[in-house]
């Protein structure tokens, strides 16, 4: 690799994220022909740009959002660089892409993915991101496929990476007030700047390129399954947990809410509809109980699961 | 008043709150005969007791909760007494009652009331609480009645109290990320220990006794109004704001979530169902726009409104 390649470049990451946004939207539209993503280009201070692309009330995707942003800041807030307080006041740039899909069919899981890059100078930059899955009626083969694809994205960059990122994901997507994981996890990393820029970008790209292979086969398989009022009701109830996580726990959402970012972009990740019931518990042995008993716990999916075992809802 | 009366007494406040809980539930049941409040007595550490009474899926009240608690603590956490750090480690007691009603009919507003008392010793105690109203399709006469009743509760205790508590309420029930009040407010006070215990308890009692006179006439009048899909849809959308406030902003809810309190009690205030739409705006001149244009701003309701003026939804 030549030194040019290893020079941190906001343009290279930005262009990759922006292109990925188009491909993610196109791929979702290919599954749900009704998916008409909005496309708004919003100028942000200092010459940055945000492009939220959101879809409400599609035939298969009840709410979907694929958002790209490139931010330029004149002066890094002290709070943003606690571990590097000497960076306060410095110019910085950041770019990010995020995707969230809330399918209508309760058998199809909600998918979240996010990639981001933060740059002050050649010495001070980092990547973050990952993807995680939130099923309502989980299938062992889907969870296996999801985690196998996640592991595949990490493998070229280190034998231990998937296990580390999987645990990081379990720790982050967790509702302490419920002592409950948000879903079945995936991979998550933050403050990543190991082995140089080129290698870090290659890792992030590898993760970005596995978002669709991880999710689309699950989405396509599950949206054709017939379901009734019972499954819809449980999906809406569990989406309440998603709302709790986003509004009360998620650092990104809370930062966006507190820092005066465009609120409709920040909350585009919210479920389109959610319910709360008082003191509700799934009936023992029911398909709903399977979610709690077998899936809402951090497990070593790749070694513990086999396809067709312990499915819910069938 | 004799000195006995002015001796801070947890028992006196606790007994009043507990009795008020029964009367609030009974009064709601008289309006909605289907309102079958659960009644669970939960022992809490140190000899305290919590009694959440919750109603799910009533005919008129879609979700209602009237909760009483008496807490006893061996050692006051430092964080709980920032302004009085010398109290850290002291034994304390607290008692509280809260009520929240989410009616099914979109013309009937959501009502929230809360009263609380905190006691360390004869010198260190305070009351807090109040009530606030969140209409979907507001009526000038309802908002006037609500605030007149609130003013009436305060008047015997000082000419300026209503105005102070009304402003406090506007400041507290506010969504900064939306730059939007939660509803049309009411009254709110905190850390209140003026004019001695007896006088403070009398004020809190006066507020407690006005909860039903403030809300019931509005509830009774509005639950008989016919409504359609459009009104229901707007109610669910606006309930999204309620969920945002409770989960992301409200200090009480956030404290309850973070301190490991029984989560089903803490979140019994959540709306039974809520929706989020992307970048939605009411149509200019529509009944939905009336809420935003005329009611979701702090106003001096008592001097600015007259009955029948500027009603929404008719």
XYZ file of C-alpha atoms in Angstrom:
628
model
C 0.000 0.000 0.000
C 1.396 3.424 -0.836
C 1.396 6.294 1.656
C -1.273 8.146 -0.353
C -3.745 5.354 0.403
C -3.028 5.617 4.079
C -3.608 9.364 4.294
C -6.930 9.892 6.130
C -9.358 11.354 3.598
C -12.847 12.564 4.393
C -13.650 12.617 0.660
C -12.943 8.927 0.205
C -15.147 7.894 3.110
C -17.850 10.421 2.245
C -18.030 9.245 -1.364
C -18.230 5.619 -0.296
C -21.013 6.341 2.231
C -22.962 8.431 -0.268
C -22.726 5.757 -2.929
C -23.712 3.081 -0.403
C -26.795 5.120 0.495
C -27.987 4.967 -3.117
C -27.361 1.230 -3.309
C -29.162 0.537 -0.021
C -32.236 2.493 -1.123
C -32.237 0.853 -4.555
C -31.996 -2.622 -3.030
C -34.905 -1.970 -0.655
C -36.956 -0.557 -3.541
C -36.251 -3.748 -5.495
C -37.862 -5.755 -2.661
C -40.718 -3.309 -2.013
C -41.673 -1.615 -5.290
C -43.849 0.803 -3.297
C -40.756 2.055 -1.452
C -40.579 5.646 -2.579
C -37.718 7.127 -0.557
C -37.809 10.882 -0.121
C -34.578 12.549 -1.228
C -33.798 15.894 0.311
C -30.416 17.613 0.247
C -29.981 19.804 3.316
C -27.027 22.186 3.536
C -25.442 22.195 7.001
C -23.203 24.851 8.600
C -19.677 25.263 7.254
C -20.356 23.628 3.887
C -21.617 20.235 5.061
C -24.588 18.348 3.661
C -27.205 15.951 4.997
C -29.374 13.748 2.851
C -32.116 11.945 4.763
C -33.965 9.461 2.573
C -37.095 8.264 4.314
C -39.993 6.078 3.352
C -43.300 6.080 5.238
C -46.050 3.534 4.879
C -44.639 1.308 2.142
C -46.335 -1.984 1.296
C -43.609 -4.115 2.907
C -41.495 -1.486 4.700
C -43.740 0.371 7.126
C -40.960 2.855 7.871
C -37.481 2.957 6.423
C -34.721 5.541 6.617
C -31.316 5.642 4.935
C -29.472 8.764 5.944
C -26.198 10.235 4.762
C -24.407 13.212 6.278
C -21.162 15.102 5.927
C -20.555 17.599 8.743
C -17.907 20.282 8.977
C -17.181 21.973 12.284
C -15.051 25.025 12.958
C -14.338 24.227 16.555
C -14.547 20.835 18.233
C -16.603 21.083 21.452
C -14.693 20.065 24.575
C -17.409 17.496 25.354
C -16.796 15.763 22.010
C -13.174 15.021 22.787
C -13.075 14.115 26.453
C -10.225 11.663 26.005
C -8.390 14.105 23.754
C -9.098 17.403 25.444
C -6.198 19.064 23.634
C -8.294 18.757 20.439
C -10.960 21.168 21.702
C -11.354 24.108 19.351
C -9.909 22.271 16.328
C -11.582 22.106 12.918
C -13.078 18.693 12.224
C -15.144 16.823 9.686
C -17.382 13.820 10.041
C -19.409 11.672 7.713
C -21.968 8.995 8.463
C -24.526 6.700 6.951
C -27.304 4.947 8.794
C -30.095 2.633 7.760
C -33.151 1.471 9.654
C -35.925 -0.718 8.273
C -39.158 -1.431 10.130
C -40.996 -4.013 7.990
C -44.754 -4.349 8.288
C -44.718 -8.141 8.550
C -44.051 -9.203 12.177
C -42.044 -12.187 10.957
C -39.553 -9.828 9.313
C -37.070 -8.352 11.802
C -36.173 -4.691 12.148
C -32.695 -3.940 10.831
C -30.324 -1.180 11.889
C -26.935 -0.351 10.393
C -24.641 2.599 10.858
C -21.158 3.600 9.686
C -19.301 6.767 10.614
C -15.939 8.484 10.295
C -14.561 11.366 12.321
C -11.462 13.311 11.312
C -9.457 16.084 12.963
C -6.070 15.521 11.333
C -3.803 12.731 10.088
C -3.194 11.636 13.667
C -6.677 12.051 15.067
C -9.486 10.213 13.361
C -11.655 7.179 13.982
C -14.322 4.973 12.485
C -17.379 3.486 14.139
C -20.469 1.525 13.241
C -21.907 -1.916 12.744
C -25.291 -3.559 12.280
C -27.783 -5.221 14.595
C -31.034 -7.150 14.134
C -34.266 -6.977 16.145
C -36.630 -9.856 15.417
C -40.142 -10.182 16.803
C -40.622 -13.846 15.894
C -37.048 -15.046 15.482
C -35.886 -17.929 13.297
C -32.689 -19.756 14.133
C -31.641 -19.825 10.476
C -32.066 -16.033 10.187
C -30.018 -15.307 13.295
C -27.334 -17.727 12.119
C -27.256 -16.135 8.663
C -27.067 -12.642 10.186
C -24.144 -13.478 12.452
C -22.332 -15.613 9.862
C -22.461 -12.669 7.462
C -21.232 -10.341 10.199
C -18.364 -12.719 10.984
C -17.489 -12.924 7.293
C -17.252 -9.124 7.094
C -14.698 -9.094 9.928
C -12.665 -12.234 9.193
C -10.130 -10.734 6.710
C -9.167 -8.178 9.350
C -8.450 -10.444 12.298
C -9.577 -13.785 13.666
C -10.859 -12.269 16.931
C -12.630 -9.209 15.517
C -16.095 -10.701 15.085
C -16.155 -11.951 18.683
C -15.025 -8.565 20.004
C -17.475 -6.591 17.862
C -20.295 -9.033 18.666
C -19.764 -8.514 22.398
C -19.509 -4.738 21.911
C -22.848 -4.876 20.089
C -24.464 -6.911 22.890
C -23.245 -4.331 25.386
C -24.408 -1.317 23.420
C -27.856 -2.470 22.267
C -29.065 -3.250 25.758
C -31.961 -1.823 27.800
C -30.675 -1.595 31.382
C -34.127 -0.681 32.772
C -35.483 -3.967 31.357
C -32.269 -5.959 31.767
C -32.980 -6.990 28.193
C -31.016 -6.898 24.929
C -32.669 -4.905 22.139
C -32.535 -7.880 19.818
C -30.113 -10.577 18.710
C -27.260 -8.143 18.133
C -24.694 -8.245 15.399
C -21.470 -6.233 15.386
C -20.558 -2.813 16.770
C -17.295 -0.894 16.976
C -16.366 2.634 17.994
C -13.262 4.850 18.146
C -11.573 2.551 15.652
C -8.257 3.669 14.184
C -6.104 0.538 14.177
C -3.575 -0.476 11.541
C -3.819 2.813 9.689
C -6.499 4.576 7.687
C -6.494 2.342 4.617
C -6.938 -0.836 6.646
C -9.625 0.749 8.846
C -11.527 1.984 5.798
C -11.232 -1.482 4.277
C -12.816 -2.962 7.435
C -15.636 -0.390 7.426
C -16.188 -1.018 3.716
C -16.293 -4.741 4.324
C -18.989 -4.202 6.978
C -20.878 -1.773 4.735
C -20.857 -4.256 1.852
C -22.341 -6.977 4.075
C -25.400 -4.975 5.205
C -27.514 -6.052 2.238
C -26.256 -9.661 2.069
C -27.020 -9.936 5.801
C -30.512 -8.483 5.708
C -32.087 -8.927 2.270
C -32.408 -12.738 2.288
C -34.138 -12.570 5.689
C -36.421 -9.747 4.613
C -37.357 -11.447 1.348
C -38.118 -14.747 3.050
C -40.224 -13.324 5.901
C -42.357 -10.684 4.171
C -44.271 -13.393 2.315
C -45.343 -15.187 5.513
C -49.028 -14.866 6.437
C -49.710 -13.343 9.845
C -52.676 -12.211 11.897
C -53.748 -9.791 14.595
C -51.842 -11.656 17.283
C -48.502 -11.347 15.539
C -49.141 -7.695 14.673
C -50.034 -6.960 18.289
C -46.844 -8.530 19.589
C -44.751 -6.689 17.004
C -46.243 -3.343 18.090
C -45.647 -4.197 21.744
C -42.002 -5.090 21.111
C -41.554 -1.943 19.033
C -42.261 -0.124 22.299
C -38.872 -1.440 23.441
C -37.312 0.000 20.297
C -38.808 3.396 21.132
C -37.521 3.086 24.706
C -34.020 2.316 23.489
C -33.900 5.118 20.924
C -35.367 7.820 23.156
C -33.952 6.892 26.540
C -30.723 4.972 25.904
C -29.149 5.404 22.467
C -26.232 7.854 22.690
C -26.530 8.914 19.051
C -30.234 9.728 19.269
C -29.850 11.488 22.612
C -26.922 13.521 21.309
C -28.951 14.473 18.234
C -31.916 15.501 20.379
C -29.806 17.556 22.746
C -27.637 19.287 20.170
C -30.393 20.846 18.120
C -29.945 18.648 15.052
C -32.910 18.483 12.643
C -35.281 16.480 14.815
C -37.129 14.733 11.986
C -33.827 13.242 10.834
C -32.794 12.264 14.361
C -36.124 10.531 15.016
C -36.553 8.969 11.566
C -35.364 5.782 13.288
C -38.484 5.621 15.464
C -40.945 2.811 14.788
C -43.978 4.010 12.832
C -46.291 2.629 15.529
C -45.659 1.196 18.995
C -47.736 0.073 21.957
C -47.264 -0.281 25.696
C -49.226 -2.691 27.882
C -49.051 -2.786 31.637
C -47.192 -5.707 33.196
C -47.631 -7.942 30.162
C -45.855 -11.296 29.990
C -45.862 -13.845 27.176
C -47.651 -17.100 27.922
C -45.203 -19.869 28.809
C -44.401 -21.996 25.784
C -45.951 -19.553 23.317
C -44.123 -18.329 20.186
C -43.817 -14.966 21.943
C -42.103 -16.616 24.927
C -39.522 -18.144 22.572
C -38.233 -14.637 21.793
C -37.645 -13.923 25.484
C -36.442 -17.367 26.522
C -34.136 -18.243 23.638
C -33.197 -15.058 21.819
C -33.210 -12.042 24.141
C -29.978 -13.066 25.791
C -26.409 -12.732 24.611
C -25.526 -16.114 23.125
C -22.722 -17.495 21.037
C -25.064 -17.900 18.091
C -22.507 -19.386 15.698
C -21.754 -22.363 17.921
C -25.052 -22.738 19.787
C -27.625 -22.488 17.013
C -28.432 -24.768 14.144
C -30.924 -23.944 11.381
C -34.544 -24.839 12.056
C -33.934 -25.249 15.779
C -35.974 -23.238 18.256
C -37.885 -21.140 15.745
C -40.659 -18.934 16.997
C -43.993 -18.454 15.365
C -44.245 -21.718 13.466
C -52.563 26.391 64.473
C -50.891 24.371 67.214
C -47.306 23.225 66.979
C -48.424 19.580 66.605
C -50.047 20.475 63.281
C -46.875 22.053 62.058
C -44.682 19.050 62.859
C -43.769 17.419 59.508
C -45.478 14.034 59.464
C -45.006 11.413 56.770
C -48.068 9.558 58.092
C -50.401 12.492 57.548
C -49.289 13.025 53.961
C -49.157 9.301 53.217
C -52.671 8.726 54.510
C -54.001 11.650 52.497
C -52.309 10.438 49.293
C -53.493 6.873 49.813
C -57.066 7.984 50.406
C -56.910 10.293 47.375
C -55.775 7.336 45.256
C -58.948 5.447 46.130
C -61.134 8.460 45.371
C -59.418 9.119 42.026
C -59.882 5.500 40.919
C -63.503 5.455 42.088
C -64.280 8.673 40.234
C -62.763 7.386 36.992
C -64.667 4.120 37.378
C -67.887 6.159 37.768
C -67.227 7.704 34.335
C -66.013 4.502 32.679
C -67.781 1.521 34.213
C -65.381 -0.787 32.372
C -62.483 0.762 34.296
C -61.202 -2.158 36.289
C -58.092 -0.848 38.024
C -55.592 -3.470 39.096
C -54.684 -3.223 42.774
C -51.377 -4.640 43.796
C -49.573 -3.962 47.078
C -45.818 -4.199 46.624
C -43.535 -4.130 49.661
C -40.458 -1.950 49.110
C -37.128 -2.015 50.992
C -37.076 -0.771 54.581
C -40.807 -1.186 55.186
C -42.189 0.989 52.389
C -45.074 0.108 50.114
C -46.070 0.834 46.522
C -49.551 0.407 45.153
C -49.779 0.814 41.392
C -53.378 0.770 40.187
C -53.486 0.459 36.429
C -56.224 0.016 33.870
C -55.547 -1.217 30.341
C -57.982 -1.084 27.461
C -61.062 0.377 29.167
C -64.036 1.472 27.075
C -63.350 5.186 27.591
C -59.932 5.148 29.269
C -57.517 3.378 26.938
C -54.814 3.451 29.613
C -55.037 4.853 33.113
C -52.712 4.655 36.092
C -53.134 5.946 39.638
C -50.073 5.102 41.679
C -49.337 5.511 45.352
C -45.996 4.933 47.039
C -44.375 5.302 50.438
C -40.598 4.852 50.361
C -38.199 4.517 53.261
C -34.467 4.902 52.734
C -31.649 4.162 55.134
C -29.146 6.460 53.549
C -29.886 9.415 51.311
C -27.756 9.210 48.123
C -25.443 12.201 47.634
C -26.997 12.797 44.214
C -30.448 13.198 45.791
C -29.370 16.126 47.926
C -27.055 18.192 45.775
C -28.120 21.448 47.340
C -27.993 19.913 50.809
C -24.962 17.709 50.572
C -24.672 17.484 54.370
C -27.853 15.363 54.280
C -26.132 12.528 52.393
C -26.326 9.300 54.360
C -29.381 10.365 56.398
C -32.522 8.282 56.809
C -35.434 9.654 54.760
C -39.001 8.905 53.819
C -40.998 9.922 50.778
C -44.558 9.454 49.644
C -46.139 10.210 46.290
C -49.280 9.843 44.259
C -49.556 10.179 40.505
C -52.376 9.871 38.030
C -52.338 9.634 34.278
C -55.354 9.115 32.034
C -55.112 8.437 28.304
C -58.721 8.485 27.041
C -59.609 6.645 23.843
C -61.600 9.534 22.365
C -59.236 12.012 20.621
C -61.439 14.911 21.738
C -60.731 14.031 25.381
C -57.333 15.311 26.559
C -54.714 13.281 28.396
C -54.467 14.274 32.053
C -51.454 14.022 34.350
C -51.314 14.848 38.061
C -48.663 14.184 40.666
C -48.136 15.047 44.341
C -45.125 14.154 46.451
C -43.546 14.736 49.834
C -39.972 14.180 50.922
C -38.857 14.187 54.565
C -35.474 13.939 56.261
C -36.256 15.709 59.539
C -38.285 18.603 60.932
C -36.023 21.068 59.148
C -35.523 19.250 55.877
C -38.592 18.341 53.895
C -40.393 19.524 50.788
C -43.503 19.022 48.695
C -43.833 18.960 44.932
C -46.406 18.262 42.287
C -49.178 19.746 40.181
C -51.301 18.812 37.189
C -51.076 19.420 33.452
C -53.336 18.777 30.474
C -52.475 17.510 26.991
C -55.291 17.980 24.492
C -55.279 16.681 20.926
C -58.223 18.737 19.696
C -58.368 21.546 22.260
C -61.449 23.517 23.235
C -61.091 27.013 24.635
C -63.702 26.325 27.302
C -61.822 23.214 28.486
C -58.494 25.014 28.743
C -60.164 27.896 30.566
C -61.897 25.539 32.967
C -58.642 23.645 33.599
C -56.651 26.774 34.397
C -59.462 28.430 36.385
C -59.646 25.350 38.568
C -55.869 25.362 38.977
C -55.942 29.048 39.938
C -58.713 28.345 42.436
C -56.602 25.650 44.107
C -53.770 28.127 44.642
C -55.635 31.340 45.480
C -56.091 30.823 49.250
C -52.323 30.477 49.577
C -51.174 33.619 47.786
C -52.326 35.883 44.985
C -49.237 35.227 42.868
C -48.973 31.458 43.329
C -51.010 30.374 40.306
C -48.975 32.569 37.954
C -45.712 31.241 39.394
C -46.816 27.590 39.291
C -48.308 28.023 35.812
C -44.975 29.314 34.495
C -43.101 26.535 36.297
C -45.401 24.033 34.591
C -44.805 25.591 31.152
C -41.072 25.338 31.752
C -41.137 21.741 32.968
C -43.531 20.160 30.455
C -41.573 21.292 27.449
C -39.873 19.316 24.667
C -36.638 21.191 23.880
C -35.870 19.031 20.835
C -39.206 20.129 19.317
C -39.258 23.611 20.867
C -42.822 22.645 21.781
C -44.825 22.537 25.028
C -46.220 19.112 25.913
C -49.744 20.511 26.106
C -51.572 23.479 27.594
C -49.896 23.155 30.991
C -51.469 23.721 34.361
C -49.503 24.103 37.585
C -46.225 22.646 38.821
C -44.151 23.212 41.943
C -41.084 21.557 43.413
C -38.908 21.795 46.553
C -41.770 23.545 48.312
C -41.459 24.133 52.057
C -42.770 27.639 52.611
C -44.806 28.877 55.581
C -44.366 25.657 57.542
C -45.542 22.106 57.118
C -49.226 22.643 57.913
C -49.619 25.435 55.371
C -47.645 23.513 52.715
C -49.750 20.405 53.254
C -52.876 22.548 52.997
C -51.676 23.851 49.617
C -50.874 20.353 48.357
C -54.243 19.125 49.614
C -55.973 22.003 47.858
C -54.259 21.022 44.615
C -55.038 17.334 45.182
C -58.730 18.106 45.770
C -58.938 20.039 42.484
C -57.643 17.217 40.257
C -61.082 15.698 39.750
C -63.010 19.003 39.508
C -60.460 20.127 36.905
C -60.546 16.988 34.756
C -63.850 15.150 35.134
C -66.129 17.753 33.493
C -63.820 17.864 30.460
C -63.571 14.079 30.268
C -67.329 13.591 30.592
C -68.112 16.170 27.937
C -65.580 14.951 25.367
C -65.898 11.167 25.538
C -69.376 11.355 24.021
C -68.204 13.193 20.900
C -68.188 11.166 17.685
C -64.837 10.897 15.954
C -63.297 9.102 12.989
C -60.065 7.693 11.647
C -58.605 11.135 11.043
C -58.947 12.211 14.678
C -57.652 8.870 15.935
C -54.648 9.116 13.644
C -53.781 12.589 14.894
C -54.205 11.521 18.519
C -51.772 8.626 18.011
C -49.297 10.913 16.278
C -49.439 13.455 19.108
C -49.089 10.668 21.657
C -45.664 10.118 20.096
C -44.715 13.459 21.665
C -45.939 12.171 25.025
C -43.686 9.132 24.668
C -40.773 11.381 23.718
C -41.312 13.545 26.775
C -41.643 10.639 29.197
C -38.694 8.628 27.898
C -36.252 11.358 26.905
C -37.067 14.396 29.050
C -39.116 13.758 32.203
C -36.814 13.745 35.236
C -39.086 11.470 37.267
C -39.357 8.820 34.568
C -35.668 8.963 33.781
C -34.768 8.703 37.452
C -37.106 5.723 37.822
C -35.563 4.026 34.791
C -32.012 4.608 35.958
C -32.474 3.674 39.588
C -33.839 0.203 39.053
C -37.390 0.935 40.201
C -40.066 -1.525 39.090
C -40.120 -0.665 35.398
C -43.795 -1.496 34.785
C -44.743 1.102 37.408
C -42.330 3.692 36.032
C -43.645 3.252 32.485
C -47.340 2.902 33.363
C -47.561 6.545 32.242
C -46.723 5.636 28.653
C -49.470 6.011 26.055
C -51.045 2.669 25.131
C -50.314 3.316 21.455
C -48.305 5.978 19.644
C -47.155 6.658 16.102
C -44.338 8.545 14.419
C -44.505 9.957 10.886
C -41.607 11.488 9.044
C -41.648 15.265 8.646
C -45.401 15.557 9.050
C -47.067 18.960 9.295
C -50.737 19.778 9.826
C -52.484 21.397 6.876
C -52.813 25.156 7.303
C -56.210 26.085 8.708
C -57.074 22.499 9.671
C -58.345 21.533 13.155
C -54.946 19.890 13.690
C -53.165 23.170 12.897
C -55.256 24.922 15.572
C -53.495 22.841 18.220
C -50.080 23.990 17.030
C -50.990 27.585 16.187
C -53.163 28.517 19.148
C -52.501 26.071 21.971
C -48.952 24.713 21.857
C -47.458 27.932 23.140
C -47.333 29.327 26.658
C -50.243 31.764 26.890
C -51.969 33.638 29.647
C -55.069 31.506 29.203
C -57.168 33.213 31.869
C -56.997 36.634 30.244
C -56.571 35.667 26.585
C -59.201 32.977 26.094
C -62.957 33.134 26.134
C -65.208 30.073 25.928
C -66.091 28.889 22.434
C -63.285 30.876 20.853
C -60.705 29.113 18.696
C -61.905 25.577 19.297
C -60.333 22.827 17.278
C -62.134 19.920 15.752
C -65.564 21.440 15.304
